[in-house]
Short mmCIF file of C-alpha atoms in Angstrom, two decimals:
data_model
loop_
_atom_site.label_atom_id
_atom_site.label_comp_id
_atom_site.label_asym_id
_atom_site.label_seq_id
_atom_site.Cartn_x
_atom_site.Cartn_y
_atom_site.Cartn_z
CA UNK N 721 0.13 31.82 18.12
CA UNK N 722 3.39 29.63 16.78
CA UNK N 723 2.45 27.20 14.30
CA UNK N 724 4.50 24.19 14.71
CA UNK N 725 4.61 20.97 11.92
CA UNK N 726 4.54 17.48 13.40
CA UNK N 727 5.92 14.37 11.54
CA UNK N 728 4.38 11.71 11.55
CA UNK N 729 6.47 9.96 8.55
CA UNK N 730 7.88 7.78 11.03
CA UNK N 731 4.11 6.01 11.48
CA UNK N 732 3.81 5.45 7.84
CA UNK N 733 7.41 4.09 7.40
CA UNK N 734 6.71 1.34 9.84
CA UNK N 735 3.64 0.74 8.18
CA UNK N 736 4.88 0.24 4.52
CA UNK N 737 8.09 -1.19 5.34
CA UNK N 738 7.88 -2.66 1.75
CA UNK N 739 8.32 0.06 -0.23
CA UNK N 740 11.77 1.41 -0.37
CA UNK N 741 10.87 5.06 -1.81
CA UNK N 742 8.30 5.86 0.55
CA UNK N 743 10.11 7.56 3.34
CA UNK N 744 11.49 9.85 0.77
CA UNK N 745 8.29 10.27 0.04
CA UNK N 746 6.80 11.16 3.00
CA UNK N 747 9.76 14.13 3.56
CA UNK N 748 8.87 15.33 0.32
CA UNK N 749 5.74 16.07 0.99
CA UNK N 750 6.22 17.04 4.50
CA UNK N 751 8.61 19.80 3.32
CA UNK N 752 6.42 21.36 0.75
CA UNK N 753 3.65 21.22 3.25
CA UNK N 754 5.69 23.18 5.49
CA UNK N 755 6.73 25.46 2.70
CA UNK N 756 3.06 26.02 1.80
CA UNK N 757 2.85 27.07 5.33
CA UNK N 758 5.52 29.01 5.84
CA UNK N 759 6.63 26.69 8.49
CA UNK N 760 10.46 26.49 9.97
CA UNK N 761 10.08 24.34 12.63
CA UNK N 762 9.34 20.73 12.71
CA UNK N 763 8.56 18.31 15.87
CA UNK N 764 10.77 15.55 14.65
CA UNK N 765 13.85 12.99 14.86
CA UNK N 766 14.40 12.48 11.36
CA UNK N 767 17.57 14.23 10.53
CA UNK N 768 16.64 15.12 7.19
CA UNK N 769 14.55 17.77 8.24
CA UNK N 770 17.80 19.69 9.80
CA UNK N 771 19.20 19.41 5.81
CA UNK N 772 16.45 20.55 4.64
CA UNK N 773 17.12 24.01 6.49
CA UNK N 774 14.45 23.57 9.41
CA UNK N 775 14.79 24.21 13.19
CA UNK N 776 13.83 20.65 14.75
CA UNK N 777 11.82 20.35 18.16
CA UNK N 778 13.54 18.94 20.12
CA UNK N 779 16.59 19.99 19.41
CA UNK N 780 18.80 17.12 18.19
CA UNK N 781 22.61 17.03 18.69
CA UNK N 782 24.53 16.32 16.43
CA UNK N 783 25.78 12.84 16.52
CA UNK N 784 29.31 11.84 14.94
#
């Protein structure tokens, strides 16, 4: 079985617009989740998960 981390940060963002930390937040805690997990690969479009060393699903291009 292939575990497989989904982000939802992008929900929570929209949600708390108001608060200019929380999306860093959010990745924080995303990546030591997936850490805790031993987890490389991320369904996401937030490119900070590709800096942070994980494989994103789908695979984003790189944009100039």
């Amino acid at each position: 079985m292939r575990r497989l981390f989904v982000d939802t940060s992008a929900y929570f963002a929209l949600a708390d617009k108001r608060d200019e930390n929380h999306e860093a937040a959010v990745d924080a805690i995303s990546f030591a989740t997936m850490e805790r997990f031993h987890l490389t690969q991320a369904f996401a479009f937030d490119h900070h998960f590709a800096q942070y060393g994980l494989a994103l699903l789908p695979a984003m291009s790189s944009r100039g």
